[in-house]
mmCIF file with all atom_site columns, C-alpha atoms in Angstrom:
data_model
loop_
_atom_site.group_PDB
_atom_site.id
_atom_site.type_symbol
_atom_site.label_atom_id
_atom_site.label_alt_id
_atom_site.label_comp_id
_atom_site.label_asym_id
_atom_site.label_entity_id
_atom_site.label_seq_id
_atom_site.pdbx_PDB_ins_code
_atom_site.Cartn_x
_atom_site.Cartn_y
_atom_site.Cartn_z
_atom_site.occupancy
_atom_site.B_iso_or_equiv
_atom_site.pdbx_formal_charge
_atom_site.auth_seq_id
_atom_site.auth_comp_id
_atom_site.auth_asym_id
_atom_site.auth_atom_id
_atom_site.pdbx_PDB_model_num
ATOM 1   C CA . UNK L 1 1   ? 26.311 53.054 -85.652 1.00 0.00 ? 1   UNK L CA 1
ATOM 2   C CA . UNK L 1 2   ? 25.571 54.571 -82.055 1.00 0.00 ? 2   UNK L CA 1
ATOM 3   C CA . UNK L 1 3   ? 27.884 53.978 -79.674 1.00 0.00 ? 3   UNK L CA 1
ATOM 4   C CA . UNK L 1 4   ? 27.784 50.671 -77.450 1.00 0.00 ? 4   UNK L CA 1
ATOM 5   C CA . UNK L 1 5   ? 26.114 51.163 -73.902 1.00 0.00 ? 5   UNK L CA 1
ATOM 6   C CA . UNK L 1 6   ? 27.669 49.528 -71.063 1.00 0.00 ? 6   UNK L CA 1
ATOM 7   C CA . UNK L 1 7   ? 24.804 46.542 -69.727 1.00 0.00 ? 7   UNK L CA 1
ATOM 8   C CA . UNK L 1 8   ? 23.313 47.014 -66.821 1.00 0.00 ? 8   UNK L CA 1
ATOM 9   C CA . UNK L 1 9   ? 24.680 45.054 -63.688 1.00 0.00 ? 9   UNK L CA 1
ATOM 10  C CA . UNK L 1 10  ? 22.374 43.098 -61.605 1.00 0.00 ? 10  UNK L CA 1
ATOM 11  C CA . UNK L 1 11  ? 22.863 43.471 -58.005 1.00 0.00 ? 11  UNK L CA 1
ATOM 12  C CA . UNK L 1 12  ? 24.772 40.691 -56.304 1.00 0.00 ? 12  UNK L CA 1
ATOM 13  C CA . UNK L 1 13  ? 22.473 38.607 -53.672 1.00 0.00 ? 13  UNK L CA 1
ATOM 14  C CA . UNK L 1 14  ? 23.781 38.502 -50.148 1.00 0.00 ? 14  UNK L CA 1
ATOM 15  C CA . UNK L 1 15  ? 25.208 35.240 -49.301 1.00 0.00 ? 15  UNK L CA 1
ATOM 16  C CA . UNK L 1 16  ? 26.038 33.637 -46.024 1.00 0.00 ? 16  UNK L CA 1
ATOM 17  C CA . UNK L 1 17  ? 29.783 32.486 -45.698 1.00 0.00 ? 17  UNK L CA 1
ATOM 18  C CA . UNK L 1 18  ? 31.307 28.762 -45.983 1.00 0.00 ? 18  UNK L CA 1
ATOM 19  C CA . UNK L 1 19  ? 28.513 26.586 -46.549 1.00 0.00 ? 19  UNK L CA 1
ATOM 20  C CA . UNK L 1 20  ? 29.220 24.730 -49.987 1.00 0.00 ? 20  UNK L CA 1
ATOM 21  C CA . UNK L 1 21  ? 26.856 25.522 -52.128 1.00 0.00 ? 21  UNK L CA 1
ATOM 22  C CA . UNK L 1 22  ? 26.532 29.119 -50.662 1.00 0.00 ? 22  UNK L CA 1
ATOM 23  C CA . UNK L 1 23  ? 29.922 29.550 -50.831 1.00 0.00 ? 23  UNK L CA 1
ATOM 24  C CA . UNK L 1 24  ? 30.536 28.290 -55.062 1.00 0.00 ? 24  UNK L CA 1
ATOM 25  C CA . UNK L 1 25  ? 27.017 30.509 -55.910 1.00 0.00 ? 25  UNK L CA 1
ATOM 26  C CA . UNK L 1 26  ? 29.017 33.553 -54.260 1.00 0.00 ? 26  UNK L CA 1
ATOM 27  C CA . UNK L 1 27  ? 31.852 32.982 -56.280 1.00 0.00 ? 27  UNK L CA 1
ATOM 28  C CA . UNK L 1 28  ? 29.838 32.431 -59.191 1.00 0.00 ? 28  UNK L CA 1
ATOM 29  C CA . UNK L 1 29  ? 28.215 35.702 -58.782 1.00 0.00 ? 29  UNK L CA 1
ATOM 30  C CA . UNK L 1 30  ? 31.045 38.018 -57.619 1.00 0.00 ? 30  UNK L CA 1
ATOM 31  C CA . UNK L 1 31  ? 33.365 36.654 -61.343 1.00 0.00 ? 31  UNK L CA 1
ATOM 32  C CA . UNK L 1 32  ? 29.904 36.724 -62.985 1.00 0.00 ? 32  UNK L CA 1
ATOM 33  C CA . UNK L 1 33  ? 29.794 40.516 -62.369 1.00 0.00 ? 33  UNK L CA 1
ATOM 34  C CA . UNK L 1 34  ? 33.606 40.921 -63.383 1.00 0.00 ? 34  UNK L CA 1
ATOM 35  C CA . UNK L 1 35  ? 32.687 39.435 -66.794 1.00 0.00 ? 35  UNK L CA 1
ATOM 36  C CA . UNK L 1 36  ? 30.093 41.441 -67.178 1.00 0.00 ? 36  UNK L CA 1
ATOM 37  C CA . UNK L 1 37  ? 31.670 44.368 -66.856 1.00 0.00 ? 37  UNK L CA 1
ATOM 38  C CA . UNK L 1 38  ? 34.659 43.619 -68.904 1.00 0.00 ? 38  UNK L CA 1
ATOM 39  C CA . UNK L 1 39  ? 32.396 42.370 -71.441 1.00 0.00 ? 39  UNK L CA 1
ATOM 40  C CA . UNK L 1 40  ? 30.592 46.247 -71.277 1.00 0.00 ? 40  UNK L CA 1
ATOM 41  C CA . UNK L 1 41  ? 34.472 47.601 -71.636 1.00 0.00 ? 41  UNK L CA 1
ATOM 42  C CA . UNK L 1 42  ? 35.256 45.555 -74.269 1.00 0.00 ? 42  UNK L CA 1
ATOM 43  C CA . UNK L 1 43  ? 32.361 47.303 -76.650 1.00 0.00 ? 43  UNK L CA 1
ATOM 44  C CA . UNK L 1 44  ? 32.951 50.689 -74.960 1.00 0.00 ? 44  UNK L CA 1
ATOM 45  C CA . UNK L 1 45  ? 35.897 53.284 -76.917 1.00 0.00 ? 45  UNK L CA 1
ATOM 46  C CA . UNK L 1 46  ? 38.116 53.461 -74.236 1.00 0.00 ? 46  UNK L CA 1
ATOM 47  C CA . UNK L 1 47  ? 37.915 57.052 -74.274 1.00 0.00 ? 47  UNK L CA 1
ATOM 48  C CA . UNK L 1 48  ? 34.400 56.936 -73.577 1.00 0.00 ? 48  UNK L CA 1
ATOM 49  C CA . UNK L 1 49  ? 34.532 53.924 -71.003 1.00 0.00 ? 49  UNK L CA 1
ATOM 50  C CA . UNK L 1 50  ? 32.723 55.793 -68.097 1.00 0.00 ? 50  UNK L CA 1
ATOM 51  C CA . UNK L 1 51  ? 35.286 55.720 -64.977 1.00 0.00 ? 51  UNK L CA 1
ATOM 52  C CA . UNK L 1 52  ? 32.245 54.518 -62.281 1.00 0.00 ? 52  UNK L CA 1
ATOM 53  C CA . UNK L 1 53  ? 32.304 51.146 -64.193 1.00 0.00 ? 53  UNK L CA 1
ATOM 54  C CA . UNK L 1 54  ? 36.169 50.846 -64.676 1.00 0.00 ? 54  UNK L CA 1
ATOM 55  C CA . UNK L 1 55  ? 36.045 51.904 -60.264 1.00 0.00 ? 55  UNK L CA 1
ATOM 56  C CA . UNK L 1 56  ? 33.442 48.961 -60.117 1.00 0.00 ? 56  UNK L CA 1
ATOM 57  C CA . UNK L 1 57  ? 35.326 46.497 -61.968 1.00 0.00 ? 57  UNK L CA 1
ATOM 58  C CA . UNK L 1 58  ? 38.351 47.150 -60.065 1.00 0.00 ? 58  UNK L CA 1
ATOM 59  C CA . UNK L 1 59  ? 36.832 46.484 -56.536 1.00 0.00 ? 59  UNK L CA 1
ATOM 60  C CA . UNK L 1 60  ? 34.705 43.927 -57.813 1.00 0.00 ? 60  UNK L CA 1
ATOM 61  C CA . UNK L 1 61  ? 37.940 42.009 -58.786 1.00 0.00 ? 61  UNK L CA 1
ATOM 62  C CA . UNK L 1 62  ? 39.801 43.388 -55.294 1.00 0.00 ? 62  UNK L CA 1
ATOM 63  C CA . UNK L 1 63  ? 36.733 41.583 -53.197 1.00 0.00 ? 63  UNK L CA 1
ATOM 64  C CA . UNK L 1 64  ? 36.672 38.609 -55.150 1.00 0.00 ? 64  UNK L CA 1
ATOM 65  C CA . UNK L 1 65  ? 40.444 38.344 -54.896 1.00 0.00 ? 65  UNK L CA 1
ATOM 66  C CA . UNK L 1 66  ? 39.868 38.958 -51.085 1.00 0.00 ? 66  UNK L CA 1
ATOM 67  C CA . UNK L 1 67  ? 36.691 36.125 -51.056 1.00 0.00 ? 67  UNK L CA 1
ATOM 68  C CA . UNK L 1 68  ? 39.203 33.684 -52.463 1.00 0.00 ? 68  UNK L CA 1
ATOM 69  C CA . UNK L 1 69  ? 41.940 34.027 -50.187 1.00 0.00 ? 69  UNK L CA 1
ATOM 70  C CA . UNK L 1 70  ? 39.830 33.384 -47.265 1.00 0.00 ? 70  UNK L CA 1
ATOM 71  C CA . UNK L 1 71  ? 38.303 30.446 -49.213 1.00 0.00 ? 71  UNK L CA 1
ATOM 72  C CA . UNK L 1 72  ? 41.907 29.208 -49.464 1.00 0.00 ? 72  UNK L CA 1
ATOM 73  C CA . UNK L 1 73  ? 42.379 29.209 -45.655 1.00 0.00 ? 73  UNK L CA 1
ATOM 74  C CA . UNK L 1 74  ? 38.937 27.925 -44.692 1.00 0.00 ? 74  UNK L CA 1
ATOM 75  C CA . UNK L 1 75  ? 39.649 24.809 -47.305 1.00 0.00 ? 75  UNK L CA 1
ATOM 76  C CA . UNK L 1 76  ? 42.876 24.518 -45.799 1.00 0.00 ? 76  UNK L CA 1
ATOM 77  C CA . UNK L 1 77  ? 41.804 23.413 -42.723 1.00 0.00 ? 77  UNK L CA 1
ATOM 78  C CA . UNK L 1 78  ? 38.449 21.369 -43.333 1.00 0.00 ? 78  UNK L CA 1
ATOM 79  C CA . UNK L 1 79  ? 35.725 21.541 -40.967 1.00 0.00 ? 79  UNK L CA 1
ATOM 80  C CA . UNK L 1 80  ? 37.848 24.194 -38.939 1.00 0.00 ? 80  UNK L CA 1
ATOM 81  C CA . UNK L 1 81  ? 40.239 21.434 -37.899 1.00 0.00 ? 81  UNK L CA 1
ATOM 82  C CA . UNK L 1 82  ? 43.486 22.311 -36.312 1.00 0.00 ? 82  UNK L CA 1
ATOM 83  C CA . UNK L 1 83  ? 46.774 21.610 -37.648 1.00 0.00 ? 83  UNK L CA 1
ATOM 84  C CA . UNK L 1 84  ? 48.461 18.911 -35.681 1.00 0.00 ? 84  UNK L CA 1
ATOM 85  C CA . UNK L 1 85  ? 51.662 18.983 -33.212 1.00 0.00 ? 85  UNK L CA 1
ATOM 86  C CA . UNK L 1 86  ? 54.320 17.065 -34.460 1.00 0.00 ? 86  UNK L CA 1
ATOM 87  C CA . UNK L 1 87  ? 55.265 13.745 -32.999 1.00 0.00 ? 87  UNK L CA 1
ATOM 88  C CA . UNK L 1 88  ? 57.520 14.283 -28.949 1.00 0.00 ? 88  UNK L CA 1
ATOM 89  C CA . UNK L 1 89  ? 59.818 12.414 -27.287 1.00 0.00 ? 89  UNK L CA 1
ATOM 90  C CA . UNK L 1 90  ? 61.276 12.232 -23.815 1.00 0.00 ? 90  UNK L CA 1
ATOM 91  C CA . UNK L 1 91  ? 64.844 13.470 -24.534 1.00 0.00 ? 91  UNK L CA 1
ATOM 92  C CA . UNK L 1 92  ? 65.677 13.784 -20.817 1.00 0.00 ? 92  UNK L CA 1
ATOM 93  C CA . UNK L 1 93  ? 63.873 12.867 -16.706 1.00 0.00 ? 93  UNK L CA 1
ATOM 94  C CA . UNK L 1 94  ? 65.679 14.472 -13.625 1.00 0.00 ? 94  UNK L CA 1
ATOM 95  C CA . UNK L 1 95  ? 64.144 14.141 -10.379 1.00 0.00 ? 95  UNK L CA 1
ATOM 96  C CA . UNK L 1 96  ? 65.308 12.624 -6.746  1.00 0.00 ? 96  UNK L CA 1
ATOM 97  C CA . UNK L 1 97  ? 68.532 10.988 -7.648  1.00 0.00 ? 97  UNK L CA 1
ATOM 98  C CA . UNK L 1 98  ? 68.073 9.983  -10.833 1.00 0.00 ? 98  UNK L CA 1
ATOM 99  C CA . UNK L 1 99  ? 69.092 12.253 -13.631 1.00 0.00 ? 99  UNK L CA 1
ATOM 100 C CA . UNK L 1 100 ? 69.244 10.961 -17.106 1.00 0.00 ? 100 UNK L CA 1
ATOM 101 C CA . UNK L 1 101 ? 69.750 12.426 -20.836 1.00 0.00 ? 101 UNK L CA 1
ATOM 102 C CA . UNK L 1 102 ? 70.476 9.889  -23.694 1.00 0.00 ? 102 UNK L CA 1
ATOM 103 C CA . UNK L 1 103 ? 68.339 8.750  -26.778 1.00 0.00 ? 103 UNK L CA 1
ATOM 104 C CA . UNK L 1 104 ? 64.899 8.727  -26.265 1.00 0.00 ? 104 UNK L CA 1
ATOM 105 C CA . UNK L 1 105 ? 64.600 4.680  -26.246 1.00 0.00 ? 105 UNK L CA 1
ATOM 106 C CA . UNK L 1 106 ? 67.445 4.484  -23.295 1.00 0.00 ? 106 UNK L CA 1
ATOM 107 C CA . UNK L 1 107 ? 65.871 6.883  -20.902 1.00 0.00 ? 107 UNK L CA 1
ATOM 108 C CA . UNK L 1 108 ? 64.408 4.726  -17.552 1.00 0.00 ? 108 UNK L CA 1
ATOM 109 C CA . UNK L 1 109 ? 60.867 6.507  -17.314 1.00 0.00 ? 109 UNK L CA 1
ATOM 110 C CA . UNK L 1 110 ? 60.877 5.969  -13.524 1.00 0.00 ? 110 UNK L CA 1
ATOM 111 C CA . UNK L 1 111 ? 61.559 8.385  -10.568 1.00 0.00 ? 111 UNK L CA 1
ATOM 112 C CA . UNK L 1 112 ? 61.958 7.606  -7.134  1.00 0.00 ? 112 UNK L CA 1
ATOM 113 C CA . UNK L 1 113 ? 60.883 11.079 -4.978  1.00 0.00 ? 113 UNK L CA 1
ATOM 114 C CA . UNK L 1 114 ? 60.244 12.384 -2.183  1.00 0.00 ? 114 UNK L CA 1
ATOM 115 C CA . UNK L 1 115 ? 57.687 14.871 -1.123  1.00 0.00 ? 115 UNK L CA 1
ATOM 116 C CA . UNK L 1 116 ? 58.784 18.872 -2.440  1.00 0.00 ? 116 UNK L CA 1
ATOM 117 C CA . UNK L 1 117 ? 61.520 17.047 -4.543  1.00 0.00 ? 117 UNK L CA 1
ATOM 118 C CA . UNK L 1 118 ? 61.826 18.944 -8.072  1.00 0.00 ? 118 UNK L CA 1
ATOM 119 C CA . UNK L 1 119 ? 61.395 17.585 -11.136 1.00 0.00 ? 119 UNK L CA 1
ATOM 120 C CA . UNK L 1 120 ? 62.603 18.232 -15.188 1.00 0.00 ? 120 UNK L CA 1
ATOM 121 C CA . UNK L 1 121 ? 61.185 16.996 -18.097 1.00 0.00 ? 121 UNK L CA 1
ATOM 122 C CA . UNK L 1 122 ? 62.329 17.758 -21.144 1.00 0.00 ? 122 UNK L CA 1
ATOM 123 C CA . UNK L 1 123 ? 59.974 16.879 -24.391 1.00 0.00 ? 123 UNK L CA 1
ATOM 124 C CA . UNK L 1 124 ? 61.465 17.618 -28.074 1.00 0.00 ? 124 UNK L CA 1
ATOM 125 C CA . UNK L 1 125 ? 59.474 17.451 -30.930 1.00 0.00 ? 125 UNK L CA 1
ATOM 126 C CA . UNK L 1 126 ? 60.336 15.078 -34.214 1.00 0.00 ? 126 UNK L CA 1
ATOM 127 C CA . UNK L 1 127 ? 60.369 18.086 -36.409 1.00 0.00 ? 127 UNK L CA 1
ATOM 128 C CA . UNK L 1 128 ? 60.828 21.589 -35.348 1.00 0.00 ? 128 UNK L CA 1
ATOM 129 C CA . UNK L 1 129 ? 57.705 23.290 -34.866 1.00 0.00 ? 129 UNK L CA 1
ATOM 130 C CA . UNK L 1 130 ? 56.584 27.133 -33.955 1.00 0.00 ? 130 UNK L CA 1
ATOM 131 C CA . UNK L 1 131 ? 53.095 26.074 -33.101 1.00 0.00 ? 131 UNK L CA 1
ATOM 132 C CA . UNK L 1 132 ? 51.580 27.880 -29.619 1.00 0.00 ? 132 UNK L CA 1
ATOM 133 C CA . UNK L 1 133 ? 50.746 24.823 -27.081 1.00 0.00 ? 133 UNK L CA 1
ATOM 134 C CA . UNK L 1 134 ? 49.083 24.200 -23.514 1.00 0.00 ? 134 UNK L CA 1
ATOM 135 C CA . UNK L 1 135 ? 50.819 22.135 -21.064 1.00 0.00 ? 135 UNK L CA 1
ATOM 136 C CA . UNK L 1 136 ? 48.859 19.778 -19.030 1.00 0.00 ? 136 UNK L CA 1
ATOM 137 C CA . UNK L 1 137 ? 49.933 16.963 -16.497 1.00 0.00 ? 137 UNK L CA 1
ATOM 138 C CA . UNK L 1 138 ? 47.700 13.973 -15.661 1.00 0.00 ? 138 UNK L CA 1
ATOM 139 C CA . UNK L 1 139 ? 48.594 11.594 -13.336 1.00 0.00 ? 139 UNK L CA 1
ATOM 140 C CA . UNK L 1 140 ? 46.974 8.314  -12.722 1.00 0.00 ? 140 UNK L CA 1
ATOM 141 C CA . UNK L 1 141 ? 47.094 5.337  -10.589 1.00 0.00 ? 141 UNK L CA 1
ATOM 142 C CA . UNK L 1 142 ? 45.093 2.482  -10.433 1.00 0.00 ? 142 UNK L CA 1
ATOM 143 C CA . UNK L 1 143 ? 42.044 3.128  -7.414  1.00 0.00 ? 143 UNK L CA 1
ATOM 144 C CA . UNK L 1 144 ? 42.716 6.475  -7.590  1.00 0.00 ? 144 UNK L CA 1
ATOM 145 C CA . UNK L 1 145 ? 40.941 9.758  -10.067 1.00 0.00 ? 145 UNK L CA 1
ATOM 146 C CA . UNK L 1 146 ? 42.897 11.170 -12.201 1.00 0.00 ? 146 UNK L CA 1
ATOM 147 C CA . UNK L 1 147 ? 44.988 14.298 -10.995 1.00 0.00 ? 147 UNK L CA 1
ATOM 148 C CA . UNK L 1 148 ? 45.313 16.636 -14.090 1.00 0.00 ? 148 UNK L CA 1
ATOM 149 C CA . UNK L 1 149 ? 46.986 20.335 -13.804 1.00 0.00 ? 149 UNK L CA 1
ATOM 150 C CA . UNK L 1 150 ? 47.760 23.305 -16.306 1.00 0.00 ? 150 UNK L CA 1
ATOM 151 C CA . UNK L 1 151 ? 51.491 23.839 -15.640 1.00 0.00 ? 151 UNK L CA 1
ATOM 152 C CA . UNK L 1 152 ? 53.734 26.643 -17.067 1.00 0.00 ? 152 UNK L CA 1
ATOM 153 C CA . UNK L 1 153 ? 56.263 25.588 -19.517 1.00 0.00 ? 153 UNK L CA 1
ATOM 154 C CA . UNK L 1 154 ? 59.279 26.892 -21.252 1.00 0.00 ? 154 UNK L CA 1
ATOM 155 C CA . UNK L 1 155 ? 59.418 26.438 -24.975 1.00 0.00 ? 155 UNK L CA 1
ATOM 156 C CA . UNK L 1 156 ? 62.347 26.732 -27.396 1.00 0.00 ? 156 UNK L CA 1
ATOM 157 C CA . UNK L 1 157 ? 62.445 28.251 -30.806 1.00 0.00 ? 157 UNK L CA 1
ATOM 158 C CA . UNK L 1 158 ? 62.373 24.749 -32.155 1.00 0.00 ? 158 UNK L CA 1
ATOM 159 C CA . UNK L 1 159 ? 59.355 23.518 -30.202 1.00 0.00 ? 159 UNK L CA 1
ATOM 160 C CA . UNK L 1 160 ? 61.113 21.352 -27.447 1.00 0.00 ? 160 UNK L CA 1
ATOM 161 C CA . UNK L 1 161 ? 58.924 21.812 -24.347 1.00 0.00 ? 161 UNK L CA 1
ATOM 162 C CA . UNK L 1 162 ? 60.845 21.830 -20.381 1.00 0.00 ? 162 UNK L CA 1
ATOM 163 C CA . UNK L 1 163 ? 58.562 20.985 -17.465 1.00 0.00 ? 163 UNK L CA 1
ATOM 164 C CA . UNK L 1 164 ? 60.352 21.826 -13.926 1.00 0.00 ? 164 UNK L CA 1
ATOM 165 C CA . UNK L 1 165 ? 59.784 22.581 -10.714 1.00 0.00 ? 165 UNK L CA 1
ATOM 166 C CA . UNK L 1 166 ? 58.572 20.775 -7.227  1.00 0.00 ? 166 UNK L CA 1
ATOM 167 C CA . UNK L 1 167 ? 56.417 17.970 -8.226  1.00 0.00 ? 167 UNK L CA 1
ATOM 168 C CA . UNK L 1 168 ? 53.997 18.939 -5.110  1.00 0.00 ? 168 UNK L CA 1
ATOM 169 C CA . UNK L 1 169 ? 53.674 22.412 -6.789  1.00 0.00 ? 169 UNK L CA 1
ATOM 170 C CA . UNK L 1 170 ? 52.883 21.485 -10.324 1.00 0.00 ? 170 UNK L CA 1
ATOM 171 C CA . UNK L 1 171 ? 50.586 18.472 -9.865  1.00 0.00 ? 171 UNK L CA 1
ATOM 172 C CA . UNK L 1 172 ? 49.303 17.784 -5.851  1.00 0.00 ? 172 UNK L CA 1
ATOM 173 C CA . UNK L 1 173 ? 49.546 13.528 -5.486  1.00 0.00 ? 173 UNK L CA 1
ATOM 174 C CA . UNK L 1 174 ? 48.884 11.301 -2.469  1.00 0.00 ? 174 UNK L CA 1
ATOM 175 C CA . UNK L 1 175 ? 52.348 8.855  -1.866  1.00 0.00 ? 175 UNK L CA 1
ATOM 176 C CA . UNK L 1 176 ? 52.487 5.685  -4.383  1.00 0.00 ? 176 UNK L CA 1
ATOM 177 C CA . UNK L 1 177 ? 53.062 4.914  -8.085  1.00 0.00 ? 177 UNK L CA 1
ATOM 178 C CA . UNK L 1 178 ? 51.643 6.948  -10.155 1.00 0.00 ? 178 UNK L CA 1
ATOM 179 C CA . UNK L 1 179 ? 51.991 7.043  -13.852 1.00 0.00 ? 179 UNK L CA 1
ATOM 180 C CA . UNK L 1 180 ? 52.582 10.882 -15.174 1.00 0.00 ? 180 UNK L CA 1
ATOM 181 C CA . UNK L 1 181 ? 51.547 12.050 -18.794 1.00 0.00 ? 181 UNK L CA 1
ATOM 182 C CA . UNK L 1 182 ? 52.816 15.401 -20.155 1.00 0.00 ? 182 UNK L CA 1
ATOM 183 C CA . UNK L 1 183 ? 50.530 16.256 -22.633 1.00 0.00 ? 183 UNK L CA 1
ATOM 184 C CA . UNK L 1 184 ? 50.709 19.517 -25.347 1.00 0.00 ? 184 UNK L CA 1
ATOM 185 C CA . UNK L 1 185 ? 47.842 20.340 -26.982 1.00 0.00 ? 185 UNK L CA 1
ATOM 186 C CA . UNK L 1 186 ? 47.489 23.265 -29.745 1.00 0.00 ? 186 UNK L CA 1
ATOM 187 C CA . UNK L 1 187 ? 46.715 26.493 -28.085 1.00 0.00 ? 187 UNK L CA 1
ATOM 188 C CA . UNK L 1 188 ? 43.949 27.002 -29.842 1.00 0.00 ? 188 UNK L CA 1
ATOM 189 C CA . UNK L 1 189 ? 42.276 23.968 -29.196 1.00 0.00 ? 189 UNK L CA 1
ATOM 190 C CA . UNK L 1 190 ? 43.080 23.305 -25.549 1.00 0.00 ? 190 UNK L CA 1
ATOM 191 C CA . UNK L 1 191 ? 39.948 22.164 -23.511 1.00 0.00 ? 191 UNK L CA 1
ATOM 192 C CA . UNK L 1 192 ? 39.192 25.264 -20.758 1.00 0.00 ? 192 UNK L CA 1
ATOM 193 C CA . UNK L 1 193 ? 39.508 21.886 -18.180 1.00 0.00 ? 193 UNK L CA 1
ATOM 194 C CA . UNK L 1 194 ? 42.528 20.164 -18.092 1.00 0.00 ? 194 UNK L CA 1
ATOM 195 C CA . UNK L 1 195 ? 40.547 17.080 -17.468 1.00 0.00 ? 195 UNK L CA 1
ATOM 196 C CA . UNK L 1 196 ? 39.063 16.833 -20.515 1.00 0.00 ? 196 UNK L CA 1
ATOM 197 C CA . UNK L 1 197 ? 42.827 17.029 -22.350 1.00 0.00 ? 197 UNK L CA 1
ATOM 198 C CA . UNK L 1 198 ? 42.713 13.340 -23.220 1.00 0.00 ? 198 UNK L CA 1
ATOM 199 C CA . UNK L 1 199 ? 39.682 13.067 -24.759 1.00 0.00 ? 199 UNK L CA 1
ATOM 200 C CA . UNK L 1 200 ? 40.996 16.024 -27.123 1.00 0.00 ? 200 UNK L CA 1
ATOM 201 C CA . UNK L 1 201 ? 42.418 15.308 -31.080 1.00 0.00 ? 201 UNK L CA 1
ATOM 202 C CA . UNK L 1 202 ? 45.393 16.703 -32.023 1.00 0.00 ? 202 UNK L CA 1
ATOM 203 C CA . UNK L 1 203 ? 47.130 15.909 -28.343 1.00 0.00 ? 203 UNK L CA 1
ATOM 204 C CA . UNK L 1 204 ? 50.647 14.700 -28.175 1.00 0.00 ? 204 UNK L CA 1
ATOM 205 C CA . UNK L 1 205 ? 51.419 12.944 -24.760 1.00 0.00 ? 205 UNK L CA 1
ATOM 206 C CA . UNK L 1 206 ? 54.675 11.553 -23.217 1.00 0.00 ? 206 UNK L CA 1
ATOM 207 C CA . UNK L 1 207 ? 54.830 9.886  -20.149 1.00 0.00 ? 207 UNK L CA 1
ATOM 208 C CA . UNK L 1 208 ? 57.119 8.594  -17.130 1.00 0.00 ? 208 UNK L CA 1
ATOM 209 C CA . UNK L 1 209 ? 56.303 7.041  -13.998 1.00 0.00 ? 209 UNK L CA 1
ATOM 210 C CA . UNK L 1 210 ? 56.656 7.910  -10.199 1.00 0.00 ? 210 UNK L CA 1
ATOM 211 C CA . UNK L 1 211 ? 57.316 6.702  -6.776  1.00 0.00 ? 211 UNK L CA 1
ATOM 212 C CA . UNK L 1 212 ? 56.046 8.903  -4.169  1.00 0.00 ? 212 UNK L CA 1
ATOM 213 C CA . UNK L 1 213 ? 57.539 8.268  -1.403  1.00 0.00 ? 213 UNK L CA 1
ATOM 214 C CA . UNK L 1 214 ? 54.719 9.315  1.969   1.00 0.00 ? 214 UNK L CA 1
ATOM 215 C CA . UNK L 1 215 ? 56.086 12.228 4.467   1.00 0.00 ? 215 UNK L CA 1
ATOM 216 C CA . UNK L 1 216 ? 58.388 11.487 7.117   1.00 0.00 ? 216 UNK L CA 1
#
């Protein structure tokens, strides 16, 4: 009996990534070719097994090992949706006279300040957390838009998030009450406009209120 020939090997179509049914047909294809050529091996003396196919086989099985791990990560997060922040509390509010640090539920959300007095706020997450966030502050009283501002934060290896500094310099208000969110948003999800930070999934906001006291 003559040898066994190896089969010939259609070529594989081009697909376009991540669309469903695109994505199972190139799948389909990429294992259908791995079959087929350890099918062709299978009838082949080893000794005889030409090396192109057993090279083919080999990166046919490297890209479809590839394929899948990206599949993995792309089904991971459906519709490219961001993994959410964990849950934040206020752990501690200084500002003016008033400085406080106890359990979240004791803390008196309410500062009394005076223009260029500083302020520290001190988020901490419910479960420790490495994710990269944006810092926003919006401020809003009733009559009055909204006052939003990017601000610089420092972040701990745990995820607990400090705001500090002059209030004037991290968010500019007019004198009155004014009710002050800090809100974290995944970095790589964060609206280019911190005015559009509330309208955003995925945010985690904490807030406190303030008495601005006018100049004099």
């Amino acid at each position: 009996m003559p040898d066994a020939q190896p089969l010939p090997i259609p070529a594989p179509e081009l697909i376009a990534p991540f669309d469903t049914a695109e994505r199972d047909a190139l799948l389909d294809a990429v294992f259908a070719e791995v079959d087929g050529d350890t099918a062709a091996a299978e009838v082949t003396p080893i000794t005889a097994a030409p090396k192109a196919t057993r090279g083919r086989a080999v990166g046919l099985v490297a890209v479809a090992l590839a394929i899948a791990a990206v599949l993995v990560l792309w089904l991971a997060r459906p519709g490219g949706s961001v993994a959410p922040l964990p849950s934040y509390e206020l752990t501690e509010l200084r500002g003016g006279a008033a400085t406080v640090r106890a359990e979240p539920g004791d803390i008196d959300r309410e500062l009394a300040l005076a223009p260029g007095d500083r302020i520290e706020v001190t988020l901490t997450p419910a479960a420790p957390s490495t994710a990269a966030m944006v810092v926003d502050l919006v401020a809003q009283s009733p009559g009055r838009a909204d006052v939003t501002a990017r601000v610089p934060a420092q972040v701990s290896p745990s995820g607990a998030v400090r705001v500090s500094g002059p209030l004037d310099a991290l968010v500019a208000l007019e004198p009155g009450a004014w009710q002050i969110w800090v809100v974290l948003s995944p970095a790589d999800a964060a609206p280019g406009d911190a005015r559009e930070v509330l309208a955003q999934p995925n945010v985690r906001k904490v807030g406190f209120r303030v008495k601005l006291a006018a100049p004099g």
